[in-house]
Every structure is written in C-alpha cells, then in structure tokens.
C-alpha cells in the first residue's frame, strides 16, 4: 500500500513538473517574441504608452486597460513585461483548467498547444485571457456553481466583449440533449444566415445591442461598406478549419460518452453547437462570425478527450494518434502555410 501511494505521489509530482515546465516555456515565448512577429503586435504596442484619459473602453476592454496601466506603473510601459503579464494569465489559467477538468490531459495539451496557443496566446491576446476564464466558468456551471459561473463570465467579458455570449449557457440544461436538433443546427443556422441575418438586417439589429457591441458592429459594417475584400469582410465558411470543427462536432454527437462524463459531454456539445451555429448564422458579418464562434470552438480541448475515453484501449490509441496528426497538420495549415507569423524577424 505504501508503495502504491508513493507511486501516485511521484506521478502527480511528475505531471505537475511537466505542466510547470511547459507553462514556463510558453510564457517566455509569448513574452519575449520579437517585435512584429504576430500581426497584432504593433496594434497592442501603440496602447502601452497611452495616458489613462486616452483609454477607449469601446475599442478595448476594462481589464485590458487595467493591465496596460499596471504595466506602465510598474515597468515603465515595457512591452516585454506587458506580454509576460498577459501570457502568464492566459497560460496559467488555461493549463489549470486543463489539469483540473480534462479526462485526458495529454490530448488536451496537444489541442491547446497547436490550435489555440498560437492564436490566443500570441495574436488575439485579450480573447485568450477571456477564454481561459470562460473554461473555468463553464465547469462551474456544470458543477452547479451558478454564482461562480456568473462572476467568471463577467470577468471574461471584461477581458473581451465577445464573451458576453457566455451568459446564454446559464439557460442550457446539462442533463439532457436533443441530438436531432443539434445534428441539424448547423444547417438551420446556414439558412437563417443566408435569408435572415443579411448585412442589411444586421444594421437593423445594431441599435438594440449593448453600447460596447454597437461600437464594434458599426465599425465592422462601415468597413464592409467600403467594398474592400479582406479577412475582416469576407470568409470562406467551408475551409479546412471550419470543416475540422464540424467533423469533431458530429463525431462527438454520435459517440455516447461514459456515464460519469455525460453531463460534461452534454454541455460541451451545446457550447460547440452554438459555436457552429454562430459561424454559419453570421457569415454575412464575418468579424462577428469568427469572433464569437472561435471562442466557443475552444471547448474541443475538453470535449474530444471525453469522446475518445469511450473507445476501447487499442482503438482509442489509434484514434488519438489520428487526431494528434490532424491537429498538427491543421495548425500548419492555419499558422504556417498562410504565413500568419513573420518568421523573418528572427
């Protein structure tokens, strides 16, 4: 018995040490990346020296500006210290959530490292901090800690306004799911987007949005009205990334999880389902489409491990290997092939 306890203790220490080491490396990579390595680097750099009176709470969120102020106060607006602070929040909270809630830490880490860290740890850093908090929030909801869920959703929204979408999940049941509805939800959403959520109809909705979303929406509509085509004004709704998430979605619906994971699986499916619905429903307003949907797509970090836990040992190993290979190839396609990062700065 003592030997068994000792082995468990050693394994726990090994896992903790590995997590700490990976987190430390990721934080250093994000904090000391070269100037101009990611597409938003200089946009954030411009905000670091602004006076408090110049903070715009319509363009960026209160907790982001709080970090800018803190960095200016403590580190004289040094960009490295700022990105280290942001990375520490994103990486530590994300990895804490994975360690605490994932049923397969290794698979969750692979998904996080290859699909989401490059995007939300280096580019969309405000959204990254918000998503990390949302991961904790959704598990509070699943575990009936509704008050904690609401508090964390407020914090997430103060990091990035797109997380206002997270509040809707308080109305979702974790105990039952209408599989037929969720199977057809992407198709229904596509037709709603095609015939109802057109750009003209979206303009009608804008005055009813919260003021901070009105500002963003009006800016995006003005951009689209220029007729210039870029990633903010036009998207290909069926690309390798969106197709991958659709496949993950349907695979997850069709596989019945283990009994002890049913409530988690149910809520994860609903989060991913809403993400897919938003992707198709708002494709006429691309920024809203990918801002909200990409946030919710991150739930696969927890969903896929639950799905593959259902398989037998040998088939599970094969499936996980396939998913890892696909994840690496998808990451290459998104971030390397499309030259998202500027490696020439090294």
PDB file of C-alpha atoms in Angstrom, residues 99-333:
ATOM      1  CA  UNK A  99      -5.203  19.925 -15.356  1.00  0.00           C
ATOM      2  CA  UNK A 100      -8.360  20.176 -13.260  1.00  0.00           C
ATOM      3  CA  UNK A 101     -11.071  19.183 -15.736  1.00  0.00           C
ATOM      4  CA  UNK A 102      -9.663  17.249 -18.695  1.00  0.00           C
ATOM      5  CA  UNK A 103     -10.090  13.458 -18.715  1.00  0.00           C
ATOM      6  CA  UNK A 104      -7.034  13.170 -20.978  1.00  0.00           C
ATOM      7  CA  UNK A 105      -4.504  15.859 -20.132  1.00  0.00           C
ATOM      8  CA  UNK A 106      -2.089  14.836 -22.868  1.00  0.00           C
ATOM      9  CA  UNK A 107      -4.649  15.172 -25.693  1.00  0.00           C
ATOM     10  CA  UNK A 108      -5.973  18.457 -24.272  1.00  0.00           C
ATOM     11  CA  UNK A 109      -2.444  19.861 -24.168  1.00  0.00           C
ATOM     12  CA  UNK A 110      -1.793  18.904 -27.792  1.00  0.00           C
ATOM     13  CA  UNK A 111      -5.004  20.639 -28.897  1.00  0.00           C
ATOM     14  CA  UNK A 112      -4.158  23.679 -26.794  1.00  0.00           C
ATOM     15  CA  UNK A 113      -0.542  23.942 -27.928  1.00  0.00           C
ATOM     16  CA  UNK A 114      -1.107  23.526 -31.664  1.00  0.00           C
ATOM     17  CA  UNK A 115      -4.551  25.074 -32.266  1.00  0.00           C
ATOM     18  CA  UNK A 116      -5.163  27.704 -29.621  1.00  0.00           C
ATOM     19  CA  UNK A 117      -1.924  28.953 -28.081  1.00  0.00           C
ATOM     20  CA  UNK A 118      -0.615  30.414 -31.385  1.00  0.00           C
ATOM     21  CA  UNK A 119      -3.884  32.287 -31.905  1.00  0.00           C
ATOM     22  CA  UNK A 120      -4.954  33.331 -28.408  1.00  0.00           C
ATOM     23  CA  UNK A 121      -1.553  33.392 -26.752  1.00  0.00           C
ATOM     24  CA  UNK A 122       0.202  35.451 -29.432  1.00  0.00           C
ATOM     25  CA  UNK A 123      -2.401  37.228 -31.587  1.00  0.00           C
ATOM     26  CA  UNK A 124      -5.839  37.624 -30.003  1.00  0.00           C
ATOM     27  CA  UNK A 125      -4.418  38.005 -26.517  1.00  0.00           C
ATOM     28  CA  UNK A 126      -7.435  39.752 -24.978  1.00  0.00           C
ATOM     29  CA  UNK A 127      -9.678  36.991 -26.230  1.00  0.00           C
ATOM     30  CA  UNK A 128      -7.198  34.435 -24.942  1.00  0.00           C
ATOM     31  CA  UNK A 129      -7.404  35.657 -21.351  1.00  0.00           C
ATOM     32  CA  UNK A 130     -11.185  35.749 -21.620  1.00  0.00           C
ATOM     33  CA  UNK A 131     -11.389  32.201 -22.989  1.00  0.00           C
ATOM     34  CA  UNK A 132      -9.206  30.846 -20.188  1.00  0.00           C
ATOM     35  CA  UNK A 133     -11.608  32.305 -17.619  1.00  0.00           C
ATOM     36  CA  UNK A 134     -14.593  31.000 -19.606  1.00  0.00           C
ATOM     37  CA  UNK A 135     -13.174  27.465 -19.407  1.00  0.00           C
ATOM     38  CA  UNK A 136     -13.340  27.729 -15.631  1.00  0.00           C
ATOM     39  CA  UNK A 137     -16.784  29.307 -15.780  1.00  0.00           C
ATOM     40  CA  UNK A 138     -18.409  26.598 -17.897  1.00  0.00           C
ATOM     41  CA  UNK A 139     -17.172  23.947 -15.466  1.00  0.00           C
ATOM     42  CA  UNK A 140     -18.609  25.935 -12.576  1.00  0.00           C
ATOM     43  CA  UNK A 141     -21.954  25.798 -14.368  1.00  0.00           C
ATOM     44  CA  UNK A 142     -21.696  22.050 -14.959  1.00  0.00           C
ATOM     45  CA  UNK A 143     -20.898  21.559 -11.257  1.00  0.00           C
ATOM     46  CA  UNK A 144     -23.896  23.680 -10.159  1.00  0.00           C
ATOM     47  CA  UNK A 145     -21.796  26.631  -9.012  1.00  0.00           C
ATOM     48  CA  UNK A 146     -24.023  29.153 -10.770  1.00  0.00           C
ATOM     49  CA  UNK A 147     -22.843  32.180  -8.797  1.00  0.00           C
ATOM     50  CA  UNK A 148     -19.211  31.402  -9.618  1.00  0.00           C
ATOM     51  CA  UNK A 149     -20.193  30.912 -13.262  1.00  0.00           C
ATOM     52  CA  UNK A 150     -21.746  34.378 -13.441  1.00  0.00           C
ATOM     53  CA  UNK A 151     -18.783  36.044 -11.711  1.00  0.00           C
ATOM     54  CA  UNK A 152     -16.295  34.393 -14.070  1.00  0.00           C
ATOM     55  CA  UNK A 153     -18.403  35.280 -17.127  1.00  0.00           C
ATOM     56  CA  UNK A 154     -18.338  38.909 -16.026  1.00  0.00           C
ATOM     57  CA  UNK A 155     -14.548  38.742 -15.659  1.00  0.00           C
ATOM     58  CA  UNK A 156     -14.221  37.045 -19.067  1.00  0.00           C
ATOM     59  CA  UNK A 157     -16.381  39.737 -20.690  1.00  0.00           C
ATOM     60  CA  UNK A 158     -14.231  42.448 -19.119  1.00  0.00           C
ATOM     61  CA  UNK A 159     -11.237  40.838 -20.836  1.00  0.00           C
ATOM     62  CA  UNK A 160     -13.027  40.558 -24.194  1.00  0.00           C
ATOM     63  CA  UNK A 161     -16.533  41.725 -25.022  1.00  0.00           C
ATOM     64  CA  UNK A 162     -17.251  38.687 -27.211  1.00  0.00           C
ATOM     65  CA  UNK A 163     -17.554  36.601 -24.040  1.00  0.00           C
ATOM     66  CA  UNK A 164     -20.909  38.251 -23.374  1.00  0.00           C
ATOM     67  CA  UNK A 165     -22.155  35.231 -25.351  1.00  0.00           C
ATOM     68  CA  UNK A 166     -21.159  33.004 -22.419  1.00  0.00           C
ATOM     69  CA  UNK A 167     -24.108  34.130 -20.294  1.00  0.00           C
ATOM     70  CA  UNK A 168     -26.604  32.302 -22.516  1.00  0.00           C
ATOM     71  CA  UNK A 169     -25.387  28.926 -21.275  1.00  0.00           C
ATOM     72  CA  UNK A 170     -27.000  29.502 -17.915  1.00  0.00           C
ATOM     73  CA  UNK A 171     -30.277  28.639 -19.680  1.00  0.00           C
ATOM     74  CA  UNK A 172     -28.940  25.360 -21.116  1.00  0.00           C
ATOM     75  CA  UNK A 173     -29.605  22.022 -19.437  1.00  0.00           C
ATOM     76  CA  UNK A 174     -26.585  19.842 -18.709  1.00  0.00           C
ATOM     77  CA  UNK A 175     -28.745  16.785 -18.068  1.00  0.00           C
ATOM     78  CA  UNK A 176     -30.396  16.212 -21.431  1.00  0.00           C
ATOM     79  CA  UNK A 177     -29.817  16.935 -25.089  1.00  0.00           C
ATOM     80  CA  UNK A 178     -31.954  16.750 -28.218  1.00  0.00           C
ATOM     81  CA  UNK A 179     -29.484  15.107 -30.575  1.00  0.00           C
ATOM     82  CA  UNK A 180     -31.724  15.569 -33.619  1.00  0.00           C
ATOM     83  CA  UNK A 181     -31.872  19.316 -33.039  1.00  0.00           C
ATOM     84  CA  UNK A 182     -28.105  19.641 -32.639  1.00  0.00           C
ATOM     85  CA  UNK A 183     -27.467  17.462 -35.697  1.00  0.00           C
ATOM     86  CA  UNK A 184     -29.489  19.841 -37.868  1.00  0.00           C
ATOM     87  CA  UNK A 185     -28.457  23.047 -36.054  1.00  0.00           C
ATOM     88  CA  UNK A 186     -25.582  23.979 -38.445  1.00  0.00           C
ATOM     89  CA  UNK A 187     -27.836  23.540 -41.484  1.00  0.00           C
ATOM     90  CA  UNK A 188     -30.660  25.545 -39.888  1.00  0.00           C
ATOM     91  CA  UNK A 189     -28.170  28.260 -38.951  1.00  0.00           C
ATOM     92  CA  UNK A 190     -26.838  28.444 -42.507  1.00  0.00           C
ATOM     93  CA  UNK A 191     -30.301  29.174 -43.917  1.00  0.00           C
ATOM     94  CA  UNK A 192     -31.012  31.697 -41.162  1.00  0.00           C
ATOM     95  CA  UNK A 193     -27.763  33.450 -42.074  1.00  0.00           C
ATOM     96  CA  UNK A 194     -28.489  33.313 -45.788  1.00  0.00           C
ATOM     97  CA  UNK A 195     -32.058  34.634 -45.679  1.00  0.00           C
ATOM     98  CA  UNK A 196     -32.481  36.484 -42.367  1.00  0.00           C
ATOM     99  CA  UNK A 197     -29.124  37.666 -40.981  1.00  0.00           C
ATOM    100  CA  UNK A 198     -28.097  39.592 -44.073  1.00  0.00           C
ATOM    101  CA  UNK A 199     -25.941  42.696 -43.737  1.00  0.00           C
ATOM    102  CA  UNK A 200     -28.982  44.951 -44.181  1.00  0.00           C
ATOM    103  CA  UNK A 201     -30.926  43.157 -41.463  1.00  0.00           C
ATOM    104  CA  UNK A 202     -27.881  43.209 -39.228  1.00  0.00           C
ATOM    105  CA  UNK A 203     -27.866  47.015 -39.469  1.00  0.00           C
ATOM    106  CA  UNK A 204     -31.404  46.979 -38.061  1.00  0.00           C
ATOM    107  CA  UNK A 205     -30.267  44.911 -35.069  1.00  0.00           C
ATOM    108  CA  UNK A 206     -27.293  47.125 -34.156  1.00  0.00           C
ATOM    109  CA  UNK A 207     -29.250  49.798 -32.194  1.00  0.00           C
ATOM    110  CA  UNK A 208     -30.543  47.072 -29.858  1.00  0.00           C
ATOM    111  CA  UNK A 209     -27.067  45.769 -28.977  1.00  0.00           C
ATOM    112  CA  UNK A 210     -25.214  46.837 -25.797  1.00  0.00           C
ATOM    113  CA  UNK A 211     -23.287  50.058 -26.377  1.00  0.00           C
ATOM    114  CA  UNK A 212     -19.863  48.374 -26.411  1.00  0.00           C
ATOM    115  CA  UNK A 213     -21.066  45.951 -29.106  1.00  0.00           C
ATOM    116  CA  UNK A 214     -22.765  48.757 -31.057  1.00  0.00           C
ATOM    117  CA  UNK A 215     -19.414  50.498 -31.419  1.00  0.00           C
ATOM    118  CA  UNK A 216     -17.759  47.330 -32.757  1.00  0.00           C
ATOM    119  CA  UNK A 217     -20.692  46.464 -35.014  1.00  0.00           C
ATOM    120  CA  UNK A 218     -20.856  49.927 -36.575  1.00  0.00           C
ATOM    121  CA  UNK A 219     -17.100  49.836 -37.216  1.00  0.00           C
ATOM    122  CA  UNK A 220     -17.354  46.432 -38.911  1.00  0.00           C
ATOM    123  CA  UNK A 221     -20.370  47.458 -41.010  1.00  0.00           C
ATOM    124  CA  UNK A 222     -18.556  50.616 -42.115  1.00  0.00           C
ATOM    125  CA  UNK A 223     -15.565  48.512 -43.108  1.00  0.00           C
ATOM    126  CA  UNK A 224     -17.726  46.136 -45.110  1.00  0.00           C
ATOM    127  CA  UNK A 225     -19.478  49.023 -46.827  1.00  0.00           C
ATOM    128  CA  UNK A 226     -16.160  50.090 -48.374  1.00  0.00           C
ATOM    129  CA  UNK A 227     -16.256  47.039 -50.627  1.00  0.00           C
ATOM    130  CA  UNK A 228     -12.676  46.110 -49.771  1.00  0.00           C
ATOM    131  CA  UNK A 229     -12.230  42.345 -49.508  1.00  0.00           C
ATOM    132  CA  UNK A 230     -10.009  41.003 -46.730  1.00  0.00           C
ATOM    133  CA  UNK A 231     -10.226  38.577 -43.804  1.00  0.00           C
ATOM    134  CA  UNK A 232     -12.461  41.010 -41.903  1.00  0.00           C
ATOM    135  CA  UNK A 233     -15.019  41.474 -44.669  1.00  0.00           C
ATOM    136  CA  UNK A 234     -15.221  38.062 -46.332  1.00  0.00           C
ATOM    137  CA  UNK A 235     -14.831  34.490 -45.136  1.00  0.00           C
ATOM    138  CA  UNK A 236     -14.956  31.079 -46.729  1.00  0.00           C
ATOM    139  CA  UNK A 237     -17.444  29.320 -44.451  1.00  0.00           C
ATOM    140  CA  UNK A 238     -16.243  25.882 -45.544  1.00  0.00           C
ATOM    141  CA  UNK A 239     -12.484  25.821 -45.090  1.00  0.00           C
ATOM    142  CA  UNK A 240     -10.180  23.248 -43.564  1.00  0.00           C
ATOM    143  CA  UNK A 241     -10.514  24.727 -40.083  1.00  0.00           C
ATOM    144  CA  UNK A 242     -14.311  25.043 -40.042  1.00  0.00           C
ATOM    145  CA  UNK A 243     -14.678  21.635 -41.690  1.00  0.00           C
ATOM    146  CA  UNK A 244     -12.490  20.117 -38.970  1.00  0.00           C
ATOM    147  CA  UNK A 245     -14.649  21.565 -36.208  1.00  0.00           C
ATOM    148  CA  UNK A 246     -17.787  20.340 -37.968  1.00  0.00           C
ATOM    149  CA  UNK A 247     -16.318  16.832 -38.160  1.00  0.00           C
ATOM    150  CA  UNK A 248     -15.310  16.970 -34.484  1.00  0.00           C
ATOM    151  CA  UNK A 249     -18.821  18.168 -33.673  1.00  0.00           C
ATOM    152  CA  UNK A 250     -20.664  15.368 -35.434  1.00  0.00           C
ATOM    153  CA  UNK A 251     -18.206  12.748 -34.228  1.00  0.00           C
ATOM    154  CA  UNK A 252     -18.821  13.925 -30.669  1.00  0.00           C
ATOM    155  CA  UNK A 253     -22.606  13.812 -31.057  1.00  0.00           C
ATOM    156  CA  UNK A 254     -22.593  10.278 -32.458  1.00  0.00           C
ATOM    157  CA  UNK A 255     -20.353   8.812 -29.739  1.00  0.00           C
ATOM    158  CA  UNK A 256     -22.089   8.134 -26.433  1.00  0.00           C
ATOM    159  CA  UNK A 257     -19.760   9.040 -23.548  1.00  0.00           C
ATOM    160  CA  UNK A 258     -19.142   7.100 -20.362  1.00  0.00           C
ATOM    161  CA  UNK A 259     -21.868   7.563 -17.771  1.00  0.00           C
ATOM    162  CA  UNK A 260     -19.700   9.634 -15.428  1.00  0.00           C
ATOM    163  CA  UNK A 261     -18.961  12.103 -18.259  1.00  0.00           C
ATOM    164  CA  UNK A 262     -22.487  12.573 -19.632  1.00  0.00           C
ATOM    165  CA  UNK A 263     -23.171  15.976 -18.031  1.00  0.00           C
ATOM    166  CA  UNK A 264     -19.800  17.337 -19.192  1.00  0.00           C
ATOM    167  CA  UNK A 265     -20.277  15.905 -22.696  1.00  0.00           C
ATOM    168  CA  UNK A 266     -23.782  17.377 -22.919  1.00  0.00           C
ATOM    169  CA  UNK A 267     -22.667  20.911 -22.076  1.00  0.00           C
ATOM    170  CA  UNK A 268     -19.551  20.680 -24.257  1.00  0.00           C
ATOM    171  CA  UNK A 269     -21.693  19.606 -27.237  1.00  0.00           C
ATOM    172  CA  UNK A 270     -24.028  22.539 -26.675  1.00  0.00           C
ATOM    173  CA  UNK A 271     -21.163  25.038 -26.470  1.00  0.00           C
ATOM    174  CA  UNK A 272     -19.628  23.680 -29.681  1.00  0.00           C
ATOM    175  CA  UNK A 273     -23.077  23.561 -31.285  1.00  0.00           C
ATOM    176  CA  UNK A 274     -23.675  27.243 -30.536  1.00  0.00           C
ATOM    177  CA  UNK A 275     -20.218  27.997 -31.924  1.00  0.00           C
ATOM    178  CA  UNK A 276     -21.027  26.240 -35.199  1.00  0.00           C
ATOM    179  CA  UNK A 277     -24.435  27.922 -35.323  1.00  0.00           C
ATOM    180  CA  UNK A 278     -22.884  31.379 -34.951  1.00  0.00           C
ATOM    181  CA  UNK A 279     -20.244  30.573 -37.578  1.00  0.00           C
ATOM    182  CA  UNK A 280     -22.928  29.903 -40.202  1.00  0.00           C
ATOM    183  CA  UNK A 281     -25.573  32.323 -38.965  1.00  0.00           C
ATOM    184  CA  UNK A 282     -23.370  35.407 -39.062  1.00  0.00           C
ATOM    185  CA  UNK A 283     -21.238  34.624 -42.110  1.00  0.00           C
ATOM    186  CA  UNK A 284     -22.562  37.793 -43.763  1.00  0.00           C
ATOM    187  CA  UNK A 285     -20.838  39.734 -40.961  1.00  0.00           C
ATOM    188  CA  UNK A 286     -17.513  37.828 -40.848  1.00  0.00           C
ATOM    189  CA  UNK A 287     -15.954  39.507 -37.819  1.00  0.00           C
ATOM    190  CA  UNK A 288     -18.932  38.690 -35.618  1.00  0.00           C
ATOM    191  CA  UNK A 289     -18.983  35.187 -37.059  1.00  0.00           C
ATOM    192  CA  UNK A 290     -15.410  34.236 -36.254  1.00  0.00           C
ATOM    193  CA  UNK A 291     -15.034  36.323 -33.076  1.00  0.00           C
ATOM    194  CA  UNK A 292     -17.872  34.539 -31.291  1.00  0.00           C
ATOM    195  CA  UNK A 293     -17.538  31.104 -32.885  1.00  0.00           C
ATOM    196  CA  UNK A 294     -13.751  30.781 -32.476  1.00  0.00           C
ATOM    197  CA  UNK A 295     -14.196  31.485 -28.779  1.00  0.00           C
ATOM    198  CA  UNK A 296     -16.644  28.594 -28.396  1.00  0.00           C
ATOM    199  CA  UNK A 297     -14.703  26.229 -30.678  1.00  0.00           C
ATOM    200  CA  UNK A 298     -12.009  26.054 -27.997  1.00  0.00           C
ATOM    201  CA  UNK A 299     -14.247  23.742 -25.958  1.00  0.00           C
ATOM    202  CA  UNK A 300     -12.918  20.835 -28.037  1.00  0.00           C
ATOM    203  CA  UNK A 301      -9.910  20.904 -25.693  1.00  0.00           C
ATOM    204  CA  UNK A 302     -12.237  19.212 -23.185  1.00  0.00           C
ATOM    205  CA  UNK A 303     -14.786  17.579 -25.494  1.00  0.00           C
ATOM    206  CA  UNK A 304     -12.536  15.352 -27.615  1.00  0.00           C
ATOM    207  CA  UNK A 305     -10.847  13.689 -24.606  1.00  0.00           C
ATOM    208  CA  UNK A 306     -14.313  12.802 -23.265  1.00  0.00           C
ATOM    209  CA  UNK A 307     -15.296  11.333 -26.632  1.00  0.00           C
ATOM    210  CA  UNK A 308     -12.172   9.215 -27.045  1.00  0.00           C
ATOM    211  CA  UNK A 309     -12.311   7.952 -23.497  1.00  0.00           C
ATOM    212  CA  UNK A 310     -15.300   5.895 -24.635  1.00  0.00           C
ATOM    213  CA  UNK A 311     -13.240   3.788 -27.041  1.00  0.00           C
ATOM    214  CA  UNK A 312     -11.503   0.566 -26.146  1.00  0.00           C
ATOM    215  CA  UNK A 313      -7.777   0.745 -25.397  1.00  0.00           C
ATOM    216  CA  UNK A 314      -6.320  -0.121 -28.813  1.00  0.00           C
ATOM    217  CA  UNK A 315      -8.896   1.787 -30.882  1.00  0.00           C
ATOM    218  CA  UNK A 316      -8.553   4.745 -28.523  1.00  0.00           C
ATOM    219  CA  UNK A 317      -4.791   4.873 -29.071  1.00  0.00           C
ATOM    220  CA  UNK A 318      -5.235   4.790 -32.855  1.00  0.00           C
ATOM    221  CA  UNK A 319      -7.938   7.487 -32.809  1.00  0.00           C
ATOM    222  CA  UNK A 320      -5.892   9.758 -30.561  1.00  0.00           C
ATOM    223  CA  UNK A 321      -2.879   9.350 -32.846  1.00  0.00           C
ATOM    224  CA  UNK A 322      -5.036  10.324 -35.836  1.00  0.00           C
ATOM    225  CA  UNK A 323      -6.384  13.380 -34.007  1.00  0.00           C
ATOM    226  CA  UNK A 324      -2.879  14.463 -32.989  1.00  0.00           C
ATOM    227  CA  UNK A 325      -1.630  14.133 -36.571  1.00  0.00           C
ATOM    228  CA  UNK A 326      -4.645  16.041 -37.874  1.00  0.00           C
ATOM    229  CA  UNK A 327      -4.173  18.747 -35.224  1.00  0.00           C
ATOM    230  CA  UNK A 328      -0.538  19.267 -36.204  1.00  0.00           C
ATOM    231  CA  UNK A 329      -1.426  19.414 -39.917  1.00  0.00           C
ATOM    232  CA  UNK A 330      -4.312  21.807 -39.236  1.00  0.00           C
ATOM    233  CA  UNK A 331      -2.026  24.027 -37.163  1.00  0.00           C
ATOM    234  CA  UNK A 332       0.499  24.066 -40.001  1.00  0.00           C
ATOM    235  CA  UNK A 333      -2.226  24.992 -42.480  1.00  0.00           C
TER     236      UNK A 333
END
